[in-house]
Short mmCIF file of C-alpha atoms and ligand atoms in Angstrom, two decimals:
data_model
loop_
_atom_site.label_atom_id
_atom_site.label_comp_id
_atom_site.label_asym_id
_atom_site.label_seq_id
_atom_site.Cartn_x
_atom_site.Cartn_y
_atom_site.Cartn_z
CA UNK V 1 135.75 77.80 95.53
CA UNK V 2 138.04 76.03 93.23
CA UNK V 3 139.72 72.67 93.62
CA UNK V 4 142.45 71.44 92.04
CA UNK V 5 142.08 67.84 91.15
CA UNK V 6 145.04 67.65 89.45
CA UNK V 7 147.16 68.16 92.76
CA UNK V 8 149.75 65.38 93.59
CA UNK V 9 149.32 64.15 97.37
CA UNK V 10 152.20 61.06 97.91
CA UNK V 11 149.86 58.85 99.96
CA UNK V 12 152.87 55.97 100.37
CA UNK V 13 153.26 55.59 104.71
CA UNK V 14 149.84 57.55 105.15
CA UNK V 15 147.99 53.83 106.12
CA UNK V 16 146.48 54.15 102.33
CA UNK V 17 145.60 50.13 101.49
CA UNK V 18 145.48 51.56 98.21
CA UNK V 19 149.17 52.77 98.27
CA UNK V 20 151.00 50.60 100.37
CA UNK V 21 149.55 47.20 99.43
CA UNK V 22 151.88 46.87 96.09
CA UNK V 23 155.73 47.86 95.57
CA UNK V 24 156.53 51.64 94.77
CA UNK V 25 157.40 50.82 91.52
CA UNK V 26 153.63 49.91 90.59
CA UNK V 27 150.63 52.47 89.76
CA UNK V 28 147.99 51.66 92.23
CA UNK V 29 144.69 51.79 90.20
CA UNK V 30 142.31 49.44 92.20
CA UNK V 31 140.67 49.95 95.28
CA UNK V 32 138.13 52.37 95.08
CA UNK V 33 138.96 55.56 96.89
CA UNK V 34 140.51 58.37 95.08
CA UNK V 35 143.95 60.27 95.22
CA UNK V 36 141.73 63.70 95.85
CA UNK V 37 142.09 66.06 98.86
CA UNK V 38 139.12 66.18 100.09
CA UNK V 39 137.25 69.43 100.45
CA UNK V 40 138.75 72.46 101.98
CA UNK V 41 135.53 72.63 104.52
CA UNK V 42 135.97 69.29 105.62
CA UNK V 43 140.09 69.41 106.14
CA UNK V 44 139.31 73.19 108.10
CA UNK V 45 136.02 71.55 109.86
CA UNK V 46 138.11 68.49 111.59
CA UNK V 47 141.02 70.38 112.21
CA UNK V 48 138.86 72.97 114.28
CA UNK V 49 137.50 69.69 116.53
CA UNK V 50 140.47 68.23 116.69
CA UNK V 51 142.45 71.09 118.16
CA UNK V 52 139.23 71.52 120.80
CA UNK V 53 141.64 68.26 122.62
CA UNK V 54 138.43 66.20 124.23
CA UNK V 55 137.09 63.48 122.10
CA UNK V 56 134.26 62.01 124.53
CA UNK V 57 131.24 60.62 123.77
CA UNK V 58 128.89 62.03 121.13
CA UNK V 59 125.12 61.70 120.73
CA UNK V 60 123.49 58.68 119.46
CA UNK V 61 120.51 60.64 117.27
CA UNK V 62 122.58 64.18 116.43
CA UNK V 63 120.13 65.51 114.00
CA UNK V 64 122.27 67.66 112.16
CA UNK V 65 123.84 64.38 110.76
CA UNK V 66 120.26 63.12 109.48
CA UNK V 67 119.47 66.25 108.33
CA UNK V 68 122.47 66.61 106.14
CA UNK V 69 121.68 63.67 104.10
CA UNK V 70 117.83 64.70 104.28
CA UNK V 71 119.59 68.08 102.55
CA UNK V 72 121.70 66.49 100.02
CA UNK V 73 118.89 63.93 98.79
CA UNK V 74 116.79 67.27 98.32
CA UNK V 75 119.38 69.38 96.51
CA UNK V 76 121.07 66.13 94.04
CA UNK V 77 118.10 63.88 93.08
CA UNK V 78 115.32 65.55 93.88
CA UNK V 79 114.00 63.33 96.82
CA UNK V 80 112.16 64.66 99.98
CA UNK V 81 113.39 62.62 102.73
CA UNK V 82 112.22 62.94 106.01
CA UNK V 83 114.33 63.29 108.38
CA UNK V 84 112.78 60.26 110.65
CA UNK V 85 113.51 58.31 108.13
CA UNK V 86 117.56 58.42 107.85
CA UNK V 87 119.69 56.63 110.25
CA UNK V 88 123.53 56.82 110.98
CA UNK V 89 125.25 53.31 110.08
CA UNK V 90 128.59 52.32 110.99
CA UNK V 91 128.65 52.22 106.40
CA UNK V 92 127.39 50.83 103.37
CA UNK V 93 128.04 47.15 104.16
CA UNK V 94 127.16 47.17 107.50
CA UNK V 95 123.68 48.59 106.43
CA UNK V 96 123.23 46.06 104.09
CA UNK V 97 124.56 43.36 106.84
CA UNK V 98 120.95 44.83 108.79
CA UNK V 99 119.04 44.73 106.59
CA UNK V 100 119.56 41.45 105.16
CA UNK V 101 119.28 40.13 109.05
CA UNK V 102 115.97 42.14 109.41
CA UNK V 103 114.53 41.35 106.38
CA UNK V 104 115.35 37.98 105.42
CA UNK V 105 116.04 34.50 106.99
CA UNK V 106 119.02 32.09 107.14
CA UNK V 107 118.27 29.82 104.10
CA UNK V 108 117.02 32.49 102.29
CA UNK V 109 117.57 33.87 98.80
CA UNK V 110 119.50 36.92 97.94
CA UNK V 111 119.10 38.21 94.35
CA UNK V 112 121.95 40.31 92.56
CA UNK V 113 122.91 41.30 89.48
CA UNK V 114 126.78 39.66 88.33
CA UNK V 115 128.94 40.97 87.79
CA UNK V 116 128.88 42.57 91.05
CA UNK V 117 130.58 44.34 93.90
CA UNK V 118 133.28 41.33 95.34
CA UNK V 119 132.02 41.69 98.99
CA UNK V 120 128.64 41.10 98.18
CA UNK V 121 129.94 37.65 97.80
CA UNK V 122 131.10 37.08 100.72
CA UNK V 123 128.26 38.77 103.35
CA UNK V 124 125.27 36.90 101.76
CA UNK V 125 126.95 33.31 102.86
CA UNK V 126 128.38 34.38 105.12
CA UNK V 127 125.34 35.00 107.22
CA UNK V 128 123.43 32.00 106.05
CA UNK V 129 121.50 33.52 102.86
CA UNK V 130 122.11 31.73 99.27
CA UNK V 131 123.04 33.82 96.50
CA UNK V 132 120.95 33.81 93.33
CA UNK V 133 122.61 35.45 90.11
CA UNK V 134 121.04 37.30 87.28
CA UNK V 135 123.63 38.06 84.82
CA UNK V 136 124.03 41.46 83.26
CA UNK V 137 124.08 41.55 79.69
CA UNK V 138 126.19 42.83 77.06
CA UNK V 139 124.54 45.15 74.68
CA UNK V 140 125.31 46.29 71.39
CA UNK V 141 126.45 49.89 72.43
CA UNK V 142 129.49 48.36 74.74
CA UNK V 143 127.30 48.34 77.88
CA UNK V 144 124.77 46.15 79.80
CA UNK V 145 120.95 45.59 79.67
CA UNK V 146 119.19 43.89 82.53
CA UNK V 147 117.94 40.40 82.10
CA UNK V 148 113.99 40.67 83.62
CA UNK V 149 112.82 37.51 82.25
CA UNK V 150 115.87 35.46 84.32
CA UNK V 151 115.28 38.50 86.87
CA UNK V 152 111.64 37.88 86.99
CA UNK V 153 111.94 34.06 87.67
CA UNK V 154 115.25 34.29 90.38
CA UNK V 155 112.36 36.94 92.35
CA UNK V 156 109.73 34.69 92.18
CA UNK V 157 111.42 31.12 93.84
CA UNK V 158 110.20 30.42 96.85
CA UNK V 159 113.13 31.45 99.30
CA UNK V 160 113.74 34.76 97.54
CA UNK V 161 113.09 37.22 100.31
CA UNK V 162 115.80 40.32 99.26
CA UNK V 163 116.96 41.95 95.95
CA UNK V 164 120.56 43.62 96.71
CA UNK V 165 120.33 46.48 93.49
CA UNK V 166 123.53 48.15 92.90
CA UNK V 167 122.29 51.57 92.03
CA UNK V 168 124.57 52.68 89.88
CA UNK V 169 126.26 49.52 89.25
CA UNK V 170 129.75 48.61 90.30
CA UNK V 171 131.99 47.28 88.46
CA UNK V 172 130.18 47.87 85.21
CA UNK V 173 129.25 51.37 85.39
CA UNK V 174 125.88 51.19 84.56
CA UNK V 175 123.05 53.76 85.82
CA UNK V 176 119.69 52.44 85.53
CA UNK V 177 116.93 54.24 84.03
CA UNK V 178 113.62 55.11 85.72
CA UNK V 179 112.39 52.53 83.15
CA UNK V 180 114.38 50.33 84.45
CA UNK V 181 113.98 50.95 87.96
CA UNK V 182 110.35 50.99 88.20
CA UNK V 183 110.10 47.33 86.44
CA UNK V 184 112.50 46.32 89.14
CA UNK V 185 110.35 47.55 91.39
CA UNK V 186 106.98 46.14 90.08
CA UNK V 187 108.59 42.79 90.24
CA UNK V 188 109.95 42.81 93.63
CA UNK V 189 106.54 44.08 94.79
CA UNK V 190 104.84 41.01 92.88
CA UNK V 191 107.08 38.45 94.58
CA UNK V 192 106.89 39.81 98.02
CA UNK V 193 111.20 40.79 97.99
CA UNK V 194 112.20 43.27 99.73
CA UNK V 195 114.86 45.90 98.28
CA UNK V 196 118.17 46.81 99.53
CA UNK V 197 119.79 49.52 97.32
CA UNK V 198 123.18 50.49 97.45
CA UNK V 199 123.66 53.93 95.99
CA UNK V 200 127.13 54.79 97.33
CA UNK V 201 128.28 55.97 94.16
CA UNK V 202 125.28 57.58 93.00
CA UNK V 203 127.08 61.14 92.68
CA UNK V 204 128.83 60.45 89.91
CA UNK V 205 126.75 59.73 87.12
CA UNK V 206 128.29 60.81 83.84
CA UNK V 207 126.46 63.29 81.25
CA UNK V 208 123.80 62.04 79.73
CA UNK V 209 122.43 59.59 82.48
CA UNK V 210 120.50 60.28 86.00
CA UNK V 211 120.77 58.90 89.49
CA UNK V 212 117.25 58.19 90.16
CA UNK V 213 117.27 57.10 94.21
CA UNK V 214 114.99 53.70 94.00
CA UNK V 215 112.72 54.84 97.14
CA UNK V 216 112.11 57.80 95.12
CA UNK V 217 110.43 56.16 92.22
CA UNK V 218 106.97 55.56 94.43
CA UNK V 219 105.07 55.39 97.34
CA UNK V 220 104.78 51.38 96.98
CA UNK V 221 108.74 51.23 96.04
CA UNK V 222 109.31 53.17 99.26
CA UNK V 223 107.97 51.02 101.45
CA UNK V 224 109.27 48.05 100.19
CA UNK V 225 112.90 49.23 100.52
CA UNK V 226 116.27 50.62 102.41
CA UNK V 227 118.50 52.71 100.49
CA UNK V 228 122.21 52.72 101.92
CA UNK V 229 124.21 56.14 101.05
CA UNK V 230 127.78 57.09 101.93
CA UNK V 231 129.56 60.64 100.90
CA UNK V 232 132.93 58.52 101.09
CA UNK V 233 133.31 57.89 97.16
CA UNK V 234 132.68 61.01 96.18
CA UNK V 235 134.54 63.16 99.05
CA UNK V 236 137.31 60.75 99.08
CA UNK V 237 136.38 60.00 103.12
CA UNK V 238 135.97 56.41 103.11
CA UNK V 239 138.52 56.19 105.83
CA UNK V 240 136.00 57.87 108.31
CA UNK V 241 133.75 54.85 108.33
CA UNK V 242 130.39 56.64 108.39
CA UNK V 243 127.10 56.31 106.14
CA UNK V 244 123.04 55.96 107.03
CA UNK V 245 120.28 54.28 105.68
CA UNK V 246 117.38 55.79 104.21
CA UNK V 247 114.19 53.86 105.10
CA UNK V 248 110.95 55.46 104.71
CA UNK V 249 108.41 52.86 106.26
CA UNK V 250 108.38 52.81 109.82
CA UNK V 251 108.08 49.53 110.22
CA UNK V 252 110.64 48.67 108.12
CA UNK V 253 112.62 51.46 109.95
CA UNK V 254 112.10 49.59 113.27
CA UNK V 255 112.75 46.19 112.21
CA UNK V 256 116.11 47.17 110.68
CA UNK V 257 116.98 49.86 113.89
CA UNK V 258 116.74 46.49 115.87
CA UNK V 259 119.29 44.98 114.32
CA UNK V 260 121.06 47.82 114.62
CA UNK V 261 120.78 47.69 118.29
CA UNK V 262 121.50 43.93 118.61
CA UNK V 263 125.13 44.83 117.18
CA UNK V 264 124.94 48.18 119.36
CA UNK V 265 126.18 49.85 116.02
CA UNK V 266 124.45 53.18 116.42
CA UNK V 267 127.48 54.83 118.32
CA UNK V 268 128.69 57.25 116.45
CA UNK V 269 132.33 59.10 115.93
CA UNK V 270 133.04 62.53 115.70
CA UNK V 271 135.07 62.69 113.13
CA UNK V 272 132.69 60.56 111.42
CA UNK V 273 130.28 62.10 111.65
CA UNK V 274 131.73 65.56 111.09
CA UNK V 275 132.95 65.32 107.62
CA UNK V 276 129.19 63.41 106.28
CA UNK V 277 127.61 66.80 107.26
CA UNK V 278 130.08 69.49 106.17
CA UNK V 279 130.58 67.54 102.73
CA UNK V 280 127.00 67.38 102.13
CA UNK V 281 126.13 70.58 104.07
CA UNK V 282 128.79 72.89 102.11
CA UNK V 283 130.53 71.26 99.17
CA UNK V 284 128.20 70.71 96.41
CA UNK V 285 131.11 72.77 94.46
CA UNK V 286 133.26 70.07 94.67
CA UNK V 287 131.11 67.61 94.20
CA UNK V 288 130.42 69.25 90.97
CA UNK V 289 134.21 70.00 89.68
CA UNK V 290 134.54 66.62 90.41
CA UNK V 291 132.59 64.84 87.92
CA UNK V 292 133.40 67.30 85.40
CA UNK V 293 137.23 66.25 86.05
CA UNK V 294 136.27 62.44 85.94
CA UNK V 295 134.38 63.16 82.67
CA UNK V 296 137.73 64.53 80.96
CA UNK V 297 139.38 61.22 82.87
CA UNK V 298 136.99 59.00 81.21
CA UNK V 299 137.57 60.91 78.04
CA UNK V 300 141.08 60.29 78.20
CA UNK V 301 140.97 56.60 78.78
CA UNK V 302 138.36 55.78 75.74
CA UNK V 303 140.31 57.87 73.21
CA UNK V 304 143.63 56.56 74.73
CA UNK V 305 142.48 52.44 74.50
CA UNK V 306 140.41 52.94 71.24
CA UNK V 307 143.96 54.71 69.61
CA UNK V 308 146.42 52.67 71.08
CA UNK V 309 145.59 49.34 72.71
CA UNK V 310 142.66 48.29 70.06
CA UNK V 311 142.92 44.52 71.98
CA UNK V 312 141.10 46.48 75.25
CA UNK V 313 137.26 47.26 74.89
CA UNK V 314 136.24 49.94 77.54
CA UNK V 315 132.98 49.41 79.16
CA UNK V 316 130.20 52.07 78.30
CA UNK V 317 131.00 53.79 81.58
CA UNK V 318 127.75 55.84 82.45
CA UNK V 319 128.44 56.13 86.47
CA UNK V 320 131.47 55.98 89.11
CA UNK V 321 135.10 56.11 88.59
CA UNK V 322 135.53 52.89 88.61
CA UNK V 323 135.78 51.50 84.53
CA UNK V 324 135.15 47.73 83.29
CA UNK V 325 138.31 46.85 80.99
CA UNK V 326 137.31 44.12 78.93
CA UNK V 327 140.71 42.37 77.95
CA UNK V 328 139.53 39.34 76.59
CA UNK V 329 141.17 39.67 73.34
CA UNK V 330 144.56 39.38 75.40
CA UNK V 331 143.50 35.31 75.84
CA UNK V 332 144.92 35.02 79.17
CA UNK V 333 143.33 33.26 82.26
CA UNK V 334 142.29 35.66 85.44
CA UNK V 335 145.16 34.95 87.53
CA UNK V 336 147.29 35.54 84.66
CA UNK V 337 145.63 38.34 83.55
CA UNK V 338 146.54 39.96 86.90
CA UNK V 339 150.17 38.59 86.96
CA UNK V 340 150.37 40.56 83.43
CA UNK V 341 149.16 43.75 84.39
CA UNK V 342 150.74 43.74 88.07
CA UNK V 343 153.92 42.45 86.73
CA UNK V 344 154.89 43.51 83.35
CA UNK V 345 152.75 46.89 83.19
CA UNK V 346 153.23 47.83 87.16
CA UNK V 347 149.61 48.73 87.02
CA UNK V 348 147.24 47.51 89.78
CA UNK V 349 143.67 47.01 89.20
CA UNK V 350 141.48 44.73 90.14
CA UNK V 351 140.99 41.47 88.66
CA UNK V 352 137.37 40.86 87.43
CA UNK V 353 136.42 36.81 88.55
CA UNK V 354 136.20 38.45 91.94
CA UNK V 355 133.06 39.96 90.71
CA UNK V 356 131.46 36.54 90.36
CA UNK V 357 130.04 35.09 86.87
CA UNK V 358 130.59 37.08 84.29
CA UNK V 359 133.99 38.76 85.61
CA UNK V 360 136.88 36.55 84.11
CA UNK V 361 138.49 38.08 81.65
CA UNK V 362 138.06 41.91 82.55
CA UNK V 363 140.47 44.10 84.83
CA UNK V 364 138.50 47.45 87.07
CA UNK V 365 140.50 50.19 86.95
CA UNK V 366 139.80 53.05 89.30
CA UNK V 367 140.48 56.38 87.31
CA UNK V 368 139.44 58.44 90.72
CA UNK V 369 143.01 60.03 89.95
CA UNK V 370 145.08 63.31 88.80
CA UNK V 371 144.97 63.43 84.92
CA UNK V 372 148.50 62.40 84.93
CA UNK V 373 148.68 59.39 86.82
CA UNK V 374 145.97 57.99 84.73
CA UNK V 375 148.47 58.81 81.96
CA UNK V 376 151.17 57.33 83.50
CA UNK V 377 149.42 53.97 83.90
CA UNK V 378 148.06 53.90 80.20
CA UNK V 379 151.20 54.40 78.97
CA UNK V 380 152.55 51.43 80.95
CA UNK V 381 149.71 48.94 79.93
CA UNK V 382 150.46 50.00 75.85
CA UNK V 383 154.12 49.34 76.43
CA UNK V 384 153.30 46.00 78.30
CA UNK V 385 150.50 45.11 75.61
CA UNK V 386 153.05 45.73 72.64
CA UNK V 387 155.58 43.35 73.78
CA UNK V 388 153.07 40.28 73.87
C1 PLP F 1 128.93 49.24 95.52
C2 PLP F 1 129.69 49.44 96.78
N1 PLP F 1 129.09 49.26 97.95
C3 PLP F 1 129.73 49.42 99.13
C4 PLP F 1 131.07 49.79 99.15
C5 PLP F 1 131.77 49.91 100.46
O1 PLP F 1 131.11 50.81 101.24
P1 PLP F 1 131.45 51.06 102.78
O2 PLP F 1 132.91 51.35 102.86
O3 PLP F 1 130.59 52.23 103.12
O4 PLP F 1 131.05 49.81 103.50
C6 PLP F 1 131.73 50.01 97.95
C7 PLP F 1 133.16 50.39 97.95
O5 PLP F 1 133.82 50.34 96.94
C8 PLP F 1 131.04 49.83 96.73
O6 PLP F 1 131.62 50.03 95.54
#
């Protein structure tokens, strides 16, 4: 089966944040869902329930849901995953929301690499826990290198109970190596931290690089960890508001089902739960055509910038669609920066000092988009770029 990425859908009135959140006249290029159809199974498989007309109650364990991320684990990376060990969550953040109640306590340290994912921000305060920073740094290929020394010492403070890994990295794009991987997890296992990993957009890992899931790396690693996964980036379902949480100790398993229950979060939804199993069950094509379209989108963008808007340094993207546009050379503050690109290009993208220390001075674009919207907004941001 075939898809056809390149396929204009007008989301404007369809209750897209994405699309509706700016004027018509601007390309939205932020938020990070795609403008893909998703997958012909999925569309067929919810239309089928939908037409059945009663929408009760489903199951609260439905195994086929565990064992369709038990399947795709096995087919993409590799991993056995048991099927005890999977649980349906509500989605990523939620997960992490557990696990950081289970696993941690109010006053405690959270350790994450900045720049990072904006609502990690807010959920670690939010519920009482401090955040700790360890600042990813710039290399001399255009991408980032983990800092272990700072790493090292943020894991080993006192109140430093969790280590929320972005795995790959959003917004800089970065897949970690098994290298670096299994020194994060030697040092989390030295200092007693437990590990939360968010790999929502471990699909799409560019040529070159490997997703390696971190309770894959060992038996110790395993048990000192919950990995949160969620189809949505990569079948564009994000809207269905479904994921699960891999966590292989049973213990661990336990103490995070409990929060779980406290928040009576384990109901599920059918048409949650629907599209996480055909996606993974039957669409490995499209997960496939995918990335190789993104690839010829990333293409685009680094010969595009490199030719024609020198001033812009494009992140080494190695994973997601989501690329780190460093614009520093443009000399303008962040909310500045945003007024420029929102206001003179009509581009939207998001504006990086919401991704903590480290952030100000770089715009995320999202180029999870047909060929020719990309296009579109590239030739806006040269235009706007020119006239400064
Ligand atoms: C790293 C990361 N984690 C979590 C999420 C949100 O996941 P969910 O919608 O499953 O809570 C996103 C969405 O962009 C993300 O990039």
């Amino acid at each position: 089966m075939r898809h056809n990425f390149d396929e204009i859908v007008d989301r404007r009135g369809t209750d897209s944040r994405k699309w509706d959140t700016y004027g018509t006249d601007v390309v939205p290029m932020w938020l990070a869902d795609t403008d893909f159809k998703c997958p012909q199974p999925v569309i067929d498989a919810v239309v089928k329930r939908a037409e059945h007309g009663i929408y009760g109650y489903p199951p609260d364990d439905n195994k086929n849901f565990e064992q369709s991320i038990v399947n795709w684990q096995k087919k993409r990376f590799g991993w056995d995953v048991d099927i005890d060990w999977a649980e349906h969550t509500p989605a990523v953040i939620p997960a992490i929301i557990y696990a950081m109640r289970a696993f941690t306590q109010p006053g405690d340290n959270v350790v994450m690499q900045m720049p990072v994912y904006h609502p990690f921000h807010a959920i670690i305060p939010n519920n009482g826990r401090h955040i700790l920073g360890n600042q990813l740094a710039p290399n001399k290929e255009g991408g980032f290198d983990v800092d272990f020394a700072n790493l090292e010492e943020l894991l080993s403070k006192k109140r430093t109970t969790m280590f929320l890994l972005c795995n790959p990295h959003n917004p800089v794009g970065k897949c970690f190596t098994r290298e670096e991987l299994t020194r994060m997890a030697k040092l989390c296992l030295k200092h007693n931290v437990f590990v939360v990993s968010d790999e929502i957009h471990s699909d799409i890992v560019y040529k070159g690089n490997r997703h390696i899931p971190f309770g894959s790396l060992s038996a110790e690693a395993a048990a000192n960890c919950v990995v949160c996964v969620n189809p949505s980036k990569t079948f564009n379902i994000a809207g269905v508001r479904t994921g699960a949480a891999i966590i292989p100790d049973r213990r661990n398993h336990d103490l995070f089902y409990a929060r779980v229950e406290d928040n009576k979060a384990y109901g599920r939804t059918i048409f949650g739960t629907l599209p996480v199993e055909v996606a993974y069950n039957e669409c490995d094509y499209y997960a496939d055509q995918l990335l190789e379209y993104l690839e010829g989108n990333l293409e685009y963008l680094n010969t595009f910038v490199a030719a024609k808007i020198p001033k812009i340094k494009v992140t080494k993207t190695e994973a997601t669609y989501l690329v780190w546009l460093n614009c520093q050379a443009l000399n303008m503050a962040p909310k500045e920066l945003q007024k420029f690109f929102l206001e003179e290009a009509k581009v939207a993208m998001n504006e990086g000092s919401n991704f903590g220390p480290g952030g100000a001075g770089n715009m995320r674009m999202n180029i999870g988009c047909p060929r020719s919207q990309l296009q579109e907004a590239l030739n806006r941001i040269e235009a706007a770029v020119k006239k400064l």
